[in-house]
Short mmCIF file of C-alpha atoms and ligand atoms in Angstrom, two decimals:
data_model
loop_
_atom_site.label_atom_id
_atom_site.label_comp_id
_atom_site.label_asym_id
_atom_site.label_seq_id
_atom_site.Cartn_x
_atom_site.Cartn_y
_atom_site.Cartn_z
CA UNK A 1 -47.58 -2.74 -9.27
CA UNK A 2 -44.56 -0.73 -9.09
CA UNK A 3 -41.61 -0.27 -11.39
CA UNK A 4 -40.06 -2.00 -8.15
CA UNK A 5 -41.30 -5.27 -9.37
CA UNK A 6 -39.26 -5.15 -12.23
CA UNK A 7 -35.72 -5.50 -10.31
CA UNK A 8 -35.02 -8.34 -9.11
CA UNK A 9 -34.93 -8.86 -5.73
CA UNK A 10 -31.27 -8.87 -4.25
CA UNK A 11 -30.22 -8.67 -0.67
CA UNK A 12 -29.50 -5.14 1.20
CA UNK A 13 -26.39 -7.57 2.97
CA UNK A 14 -24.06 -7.30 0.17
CA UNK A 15 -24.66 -3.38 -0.83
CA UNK A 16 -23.35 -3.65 3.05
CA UNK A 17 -20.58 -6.34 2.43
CA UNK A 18 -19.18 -4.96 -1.28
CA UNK A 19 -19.19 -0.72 0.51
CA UNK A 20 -15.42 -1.79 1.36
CA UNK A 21 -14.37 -2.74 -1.96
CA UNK A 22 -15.57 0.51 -3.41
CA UNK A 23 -12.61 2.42 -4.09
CA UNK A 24 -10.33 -0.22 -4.96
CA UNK A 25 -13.36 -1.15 -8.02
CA UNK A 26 -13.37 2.37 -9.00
CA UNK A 27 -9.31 2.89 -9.51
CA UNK A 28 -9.88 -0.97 -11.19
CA UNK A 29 -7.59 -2.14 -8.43
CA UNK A 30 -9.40 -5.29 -7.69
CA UNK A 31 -8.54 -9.12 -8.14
CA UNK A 32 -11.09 -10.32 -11.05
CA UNK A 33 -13.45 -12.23 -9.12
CA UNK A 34 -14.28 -9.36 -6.26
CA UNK A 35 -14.29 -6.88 -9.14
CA UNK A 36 -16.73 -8.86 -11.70
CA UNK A 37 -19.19 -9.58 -8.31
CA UNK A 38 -19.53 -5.54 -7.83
CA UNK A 39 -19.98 -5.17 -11.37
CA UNK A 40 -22.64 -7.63 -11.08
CA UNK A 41 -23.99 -6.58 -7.83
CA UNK A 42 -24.70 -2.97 -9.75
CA UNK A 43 -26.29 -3.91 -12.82
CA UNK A 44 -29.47 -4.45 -10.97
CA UNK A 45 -28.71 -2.20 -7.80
CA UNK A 46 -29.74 1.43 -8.36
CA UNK A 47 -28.63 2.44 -5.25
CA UNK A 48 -25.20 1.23 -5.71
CA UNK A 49 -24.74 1.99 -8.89
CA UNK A 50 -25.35 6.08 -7.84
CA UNK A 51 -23.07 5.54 -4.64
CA UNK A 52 -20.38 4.73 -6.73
CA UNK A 53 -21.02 7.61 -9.15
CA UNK A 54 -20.52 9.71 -6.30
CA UNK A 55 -17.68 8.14 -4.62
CA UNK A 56 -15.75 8.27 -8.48
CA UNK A 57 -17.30 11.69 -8.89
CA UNK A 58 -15.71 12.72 -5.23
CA UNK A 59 -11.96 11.32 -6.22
CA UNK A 60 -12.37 12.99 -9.45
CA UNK A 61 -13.32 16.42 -8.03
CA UNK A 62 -10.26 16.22 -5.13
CA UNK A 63 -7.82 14.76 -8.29
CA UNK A 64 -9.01 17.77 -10.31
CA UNK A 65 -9.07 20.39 -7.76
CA UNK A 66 -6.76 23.24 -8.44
CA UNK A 67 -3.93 23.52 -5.48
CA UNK A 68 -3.40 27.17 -3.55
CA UNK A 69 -0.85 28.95 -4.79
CA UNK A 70 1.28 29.91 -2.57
CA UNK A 71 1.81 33.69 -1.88
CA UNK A 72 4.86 35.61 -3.88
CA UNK A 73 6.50 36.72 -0.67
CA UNK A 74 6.81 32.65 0.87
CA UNK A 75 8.65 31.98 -2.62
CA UNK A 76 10.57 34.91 -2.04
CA UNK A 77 11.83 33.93 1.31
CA UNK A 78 12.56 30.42 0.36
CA UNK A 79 14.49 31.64 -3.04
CA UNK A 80 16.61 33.64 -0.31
CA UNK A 81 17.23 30.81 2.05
CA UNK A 82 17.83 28.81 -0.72
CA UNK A 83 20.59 31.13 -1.85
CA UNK A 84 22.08 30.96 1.54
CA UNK A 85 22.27 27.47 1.09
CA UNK A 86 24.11 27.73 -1.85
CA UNK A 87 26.36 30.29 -1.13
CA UNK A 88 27.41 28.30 2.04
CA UNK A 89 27.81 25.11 -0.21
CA UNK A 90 30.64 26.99 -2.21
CA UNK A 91 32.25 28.03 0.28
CA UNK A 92 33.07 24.95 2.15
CA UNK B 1 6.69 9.08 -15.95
CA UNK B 2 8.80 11.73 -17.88
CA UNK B 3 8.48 13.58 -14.61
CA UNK B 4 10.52 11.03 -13.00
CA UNK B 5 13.13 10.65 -15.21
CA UNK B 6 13.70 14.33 -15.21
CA UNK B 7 13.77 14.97 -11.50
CA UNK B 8 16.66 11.78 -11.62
CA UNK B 9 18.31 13.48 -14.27
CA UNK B 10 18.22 16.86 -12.19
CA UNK B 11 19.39 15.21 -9.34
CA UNK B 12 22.54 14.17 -10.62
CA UNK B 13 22.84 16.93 -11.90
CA UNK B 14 23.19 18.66 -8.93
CA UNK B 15 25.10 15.47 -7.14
CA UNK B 16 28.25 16.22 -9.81
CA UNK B 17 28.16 20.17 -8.35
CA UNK B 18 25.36 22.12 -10.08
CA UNK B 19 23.96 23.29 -7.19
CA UNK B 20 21.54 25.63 -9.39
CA UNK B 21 19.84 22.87 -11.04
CA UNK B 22 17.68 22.44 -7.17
CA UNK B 23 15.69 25.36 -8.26
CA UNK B 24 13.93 23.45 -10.86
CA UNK B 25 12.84 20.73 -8.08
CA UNK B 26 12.37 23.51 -5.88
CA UNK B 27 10.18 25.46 -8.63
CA UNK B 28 8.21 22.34 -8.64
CA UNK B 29 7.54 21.07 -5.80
CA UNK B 30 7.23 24.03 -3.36
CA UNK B 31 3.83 24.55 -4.21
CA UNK B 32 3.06 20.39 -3.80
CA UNK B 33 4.51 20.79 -0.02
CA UNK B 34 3.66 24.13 0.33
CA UNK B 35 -0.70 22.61 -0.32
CA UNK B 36 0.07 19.44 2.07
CA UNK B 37 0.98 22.17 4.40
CA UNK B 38 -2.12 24.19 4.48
CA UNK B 39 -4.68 21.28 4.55
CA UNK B 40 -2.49 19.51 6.72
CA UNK B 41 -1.49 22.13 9.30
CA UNK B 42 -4.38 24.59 8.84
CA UNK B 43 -2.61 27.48 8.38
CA UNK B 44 -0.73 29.54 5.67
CA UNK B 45 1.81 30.76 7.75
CA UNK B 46 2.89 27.25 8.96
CA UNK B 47 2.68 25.53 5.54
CA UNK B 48 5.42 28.28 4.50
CA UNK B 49 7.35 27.19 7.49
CA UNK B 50 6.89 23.24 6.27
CA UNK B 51 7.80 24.15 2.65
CA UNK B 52 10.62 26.33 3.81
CA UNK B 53 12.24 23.45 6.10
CA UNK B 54 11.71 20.64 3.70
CA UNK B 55 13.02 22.29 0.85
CA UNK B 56 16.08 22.96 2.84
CA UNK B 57 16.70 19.95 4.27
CA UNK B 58 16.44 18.38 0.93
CA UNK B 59 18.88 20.44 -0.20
CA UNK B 60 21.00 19.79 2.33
CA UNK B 61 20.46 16.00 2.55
CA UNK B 62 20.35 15.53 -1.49
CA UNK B 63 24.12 14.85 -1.87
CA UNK B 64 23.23 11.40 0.28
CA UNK B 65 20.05 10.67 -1.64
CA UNK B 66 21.11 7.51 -3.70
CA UNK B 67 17.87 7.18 -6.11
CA UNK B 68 16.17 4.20 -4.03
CA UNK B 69 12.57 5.57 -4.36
CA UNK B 70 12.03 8.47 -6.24
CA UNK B 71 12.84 12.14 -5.75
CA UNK B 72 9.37 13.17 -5.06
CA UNK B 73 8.76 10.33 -2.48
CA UNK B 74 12.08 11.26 -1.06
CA UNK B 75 11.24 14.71 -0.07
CA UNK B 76 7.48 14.17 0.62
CA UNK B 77 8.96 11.75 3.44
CA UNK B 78 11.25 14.89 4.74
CA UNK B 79 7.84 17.08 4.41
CA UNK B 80 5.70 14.59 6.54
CA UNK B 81 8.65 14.11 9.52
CA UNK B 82 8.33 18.52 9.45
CA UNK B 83 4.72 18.32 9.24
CA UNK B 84 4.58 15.42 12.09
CA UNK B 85 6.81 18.08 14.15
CA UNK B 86 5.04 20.95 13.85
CA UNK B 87 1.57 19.49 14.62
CA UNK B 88 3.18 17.53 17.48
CA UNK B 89 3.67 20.68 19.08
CA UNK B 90 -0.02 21.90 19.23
CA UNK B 91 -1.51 18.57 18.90
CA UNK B 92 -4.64 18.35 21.12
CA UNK B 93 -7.28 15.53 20.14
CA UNK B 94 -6.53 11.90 19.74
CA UNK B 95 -5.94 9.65 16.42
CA UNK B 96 -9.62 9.22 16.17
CA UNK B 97 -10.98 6.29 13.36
CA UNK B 98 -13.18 6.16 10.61
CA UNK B 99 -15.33 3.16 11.36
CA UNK B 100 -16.59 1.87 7.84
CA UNK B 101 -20.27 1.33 9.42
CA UNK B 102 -20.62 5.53 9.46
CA UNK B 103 -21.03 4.74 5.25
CA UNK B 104 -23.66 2.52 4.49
CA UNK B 105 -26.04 4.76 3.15
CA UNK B 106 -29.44 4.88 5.14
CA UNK B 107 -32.98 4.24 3.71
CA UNK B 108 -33.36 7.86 3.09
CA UNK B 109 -29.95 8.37 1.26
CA UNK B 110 -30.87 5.45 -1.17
CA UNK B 111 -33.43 7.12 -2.33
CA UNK B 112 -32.31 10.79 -2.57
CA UNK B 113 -28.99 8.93 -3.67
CA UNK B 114 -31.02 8.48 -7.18
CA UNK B 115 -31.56 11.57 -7.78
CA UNK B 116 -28.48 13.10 -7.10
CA UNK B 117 -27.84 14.93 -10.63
CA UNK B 118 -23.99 15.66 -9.13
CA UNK B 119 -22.97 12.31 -10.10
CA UNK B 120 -23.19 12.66 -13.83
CA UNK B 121 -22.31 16.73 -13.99
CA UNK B 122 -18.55 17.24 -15.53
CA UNK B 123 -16.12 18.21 -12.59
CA UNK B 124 -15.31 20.92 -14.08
CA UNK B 125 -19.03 22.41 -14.29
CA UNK B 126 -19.02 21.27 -10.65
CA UNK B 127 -16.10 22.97 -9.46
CA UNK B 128 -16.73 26.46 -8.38
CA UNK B 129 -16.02 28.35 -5.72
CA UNK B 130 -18.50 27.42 -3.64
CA UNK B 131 -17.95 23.62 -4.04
CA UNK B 132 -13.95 24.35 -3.86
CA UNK B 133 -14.88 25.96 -0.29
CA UNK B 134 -17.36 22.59 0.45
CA UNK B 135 -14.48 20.49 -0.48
CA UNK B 136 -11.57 21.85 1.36
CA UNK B 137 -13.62 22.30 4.52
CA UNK B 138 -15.11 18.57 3.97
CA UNK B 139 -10.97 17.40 3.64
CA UNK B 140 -9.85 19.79 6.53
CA UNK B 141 -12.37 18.16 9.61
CA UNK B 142 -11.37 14.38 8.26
CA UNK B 143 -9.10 13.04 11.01
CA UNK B 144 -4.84 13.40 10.39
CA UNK B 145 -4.02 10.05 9.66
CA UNK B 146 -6.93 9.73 7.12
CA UNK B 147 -5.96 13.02 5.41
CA UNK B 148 -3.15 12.85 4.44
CA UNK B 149 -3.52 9.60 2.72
CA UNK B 150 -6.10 11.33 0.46
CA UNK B 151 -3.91 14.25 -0.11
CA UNK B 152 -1.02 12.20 -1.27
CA UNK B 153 -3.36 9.55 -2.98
CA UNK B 154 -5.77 12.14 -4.88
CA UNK B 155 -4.90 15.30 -4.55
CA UNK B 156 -0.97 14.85 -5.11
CA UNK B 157 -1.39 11.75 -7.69
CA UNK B 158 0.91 9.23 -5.21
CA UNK B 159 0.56 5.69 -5.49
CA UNK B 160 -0.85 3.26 -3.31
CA UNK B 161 2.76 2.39 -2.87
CA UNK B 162 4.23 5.09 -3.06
CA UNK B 163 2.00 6.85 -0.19
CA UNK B 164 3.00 3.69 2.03
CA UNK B 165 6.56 4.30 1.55
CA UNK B 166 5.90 8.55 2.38
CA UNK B 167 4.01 7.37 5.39
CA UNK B 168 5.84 3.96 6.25
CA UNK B 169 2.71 1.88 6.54
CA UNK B 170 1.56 -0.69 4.85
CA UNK B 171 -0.56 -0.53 1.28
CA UNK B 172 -3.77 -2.32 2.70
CA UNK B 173 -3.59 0.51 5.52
CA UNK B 174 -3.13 2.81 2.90
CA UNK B 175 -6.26 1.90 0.70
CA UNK B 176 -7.94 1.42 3.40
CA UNK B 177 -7.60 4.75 4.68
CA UNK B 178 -8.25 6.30 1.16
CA UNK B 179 -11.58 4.94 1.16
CA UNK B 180 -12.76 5.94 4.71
CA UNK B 181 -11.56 9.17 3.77
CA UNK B 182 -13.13 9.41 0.07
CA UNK B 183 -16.51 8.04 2.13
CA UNK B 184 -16.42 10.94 4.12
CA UNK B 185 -15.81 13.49 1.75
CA UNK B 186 -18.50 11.51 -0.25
CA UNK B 187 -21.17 11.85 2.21
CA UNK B 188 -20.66 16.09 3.12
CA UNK B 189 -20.84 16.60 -0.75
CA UNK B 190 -24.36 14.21 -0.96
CA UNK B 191 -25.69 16.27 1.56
CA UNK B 192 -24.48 19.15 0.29
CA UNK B 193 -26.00 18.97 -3.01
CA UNK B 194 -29.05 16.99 -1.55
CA UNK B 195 -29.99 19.81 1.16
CA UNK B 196 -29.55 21.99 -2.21
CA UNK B 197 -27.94 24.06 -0.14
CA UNK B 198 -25.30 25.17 -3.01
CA UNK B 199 -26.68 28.21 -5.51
CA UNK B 200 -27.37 27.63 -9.21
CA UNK B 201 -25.67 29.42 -11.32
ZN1 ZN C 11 -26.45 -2.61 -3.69
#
């Protein structure tokens, strides 16, 4: 006996069907019905249940990231065009 | 929100002849187009040449701008017709696709899957430098069309329909593309941290 035997059996098919849906559960942009079957589909899915801890865990991370900063000397240059800009603007 | 109102408020602003008030949207947004620019175009010295243009032309086109999306969606439609330009002109491999079977996770990733400790770790214990590296190397091999949905989507906080509207397609496409891309990204970082091939520290 393994601790297998204690989850019920399900069907490796819809792990396979519900994959598409995965994003739209985790930013809770899903219609009721396809969002309550993926909620279902986890509680006794281990598997599932981590892949979508890592796919929420992977958004997170690239939401979170910090941005490059972009170097002095490119702000510099664009301040200057900018100015250009401007100064043309009065003028006409 | 707030955000929104303030850039429409700026805006007019500079519509009834403060030209000076564009340096606040240009103070903060440069660095937005300036980022799409490096992951986007894979190099520094282009992405200054993308945030240069766009911030000019936006300046120049902003007297016609009549408020019908916002400001930000606005110019990051002026940034993707530069960016579009530029990588036209050095553009060598095909629109390739992110077929959805490359995901499901084989026998051996459901089981490592399990014990992947990543998925309950705070991002910010998780992001180092050595993931940050992971990450934007992971974003910069996933195909064009697929990137830049997740840069607007995640990285730049766009909505669904709001990233249609930047990239004029439609908001299935759009999702759709956001999760091919997140899958990707998904599966470098499991095997990443799986392989253990990042340092504890
Ligand atoms: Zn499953």
């Amino acid at each position: 006996m393994t601790d297998h035997d204690t989850t019920p059996h399900h069907d490796e098919r819809s792990c396979k069907d519900l994959l598409e849906w995965l994003s739209d559960y985790i930013d809770g942009d899903l219609k009721e019905e396809l969002y309550e079957k993926i909620k279902n589909h986890a509680s006794h899915c281990k598997p599932c249940v981590a892949f979508i801890q890592t796919l929420q865990k992977t958004a997170e991370l690239i939401q979170t990231k910090p941005g490059i900063d972009v170097p002095p000397e490119a702000m510099a240059e664009l301040t200057v065009s900018l100015q250009q800009c401007k100064n043309e603007m009065k003028k006409a | 929100m707030v955000s929104t109102c303030q850039d429409r408020e700026t805006v007019m602003r500079f519509q009834q002849g403060d030209v000076d008030a564009f340096d606040e949207l240009a103070h903060k947004y440069s660095p937005r187009v300036y980022n799409l620019g490096v992951r986007m175009c894979g190099s520094h010295e282009i992405a200054k040449d993308l945030m240069q243009e766009t911030l000019i032309s936006a300046f120049r086109g902003l007297d016609r701008f009549r408020g019908e999306s916002k400001f930000s969606v606005w110019l990051f439609q002026i940034a993707k017709r530069n960016c579009i330009t530029i990588r036209r002109k050095d553009r060598v491999s095909p629109d390739q696709l992110l077929p959805i079977e490359e995901f499901i996770p084989t026998d051996d990733e459901r089981q490592t899957l399990q014990i992947a400790d990543w998925r309950n770790t705070p991002v910010q214990e998780l992001l180092n430098r050595e993931l940050g590296e992971r990450l934007e190397g992971a974003i910069a091999i996933l195909p064009p069309d697929y990137r830049i949905v997740l840069l607007l989507r995640d990285a730049e906080g766009f909505t669904a329909e709001e990233t249609a509207q930047i990239l004029d397609l439609q908001v299935p496409a759009v999702k759709s593309r956001l999760h091919r891309a997140r899958l990707a990204i998904r599966k470098q970082l499991h095997r990443y941290y799986r392989d253990g091939e990042h340092s504890h520290d």
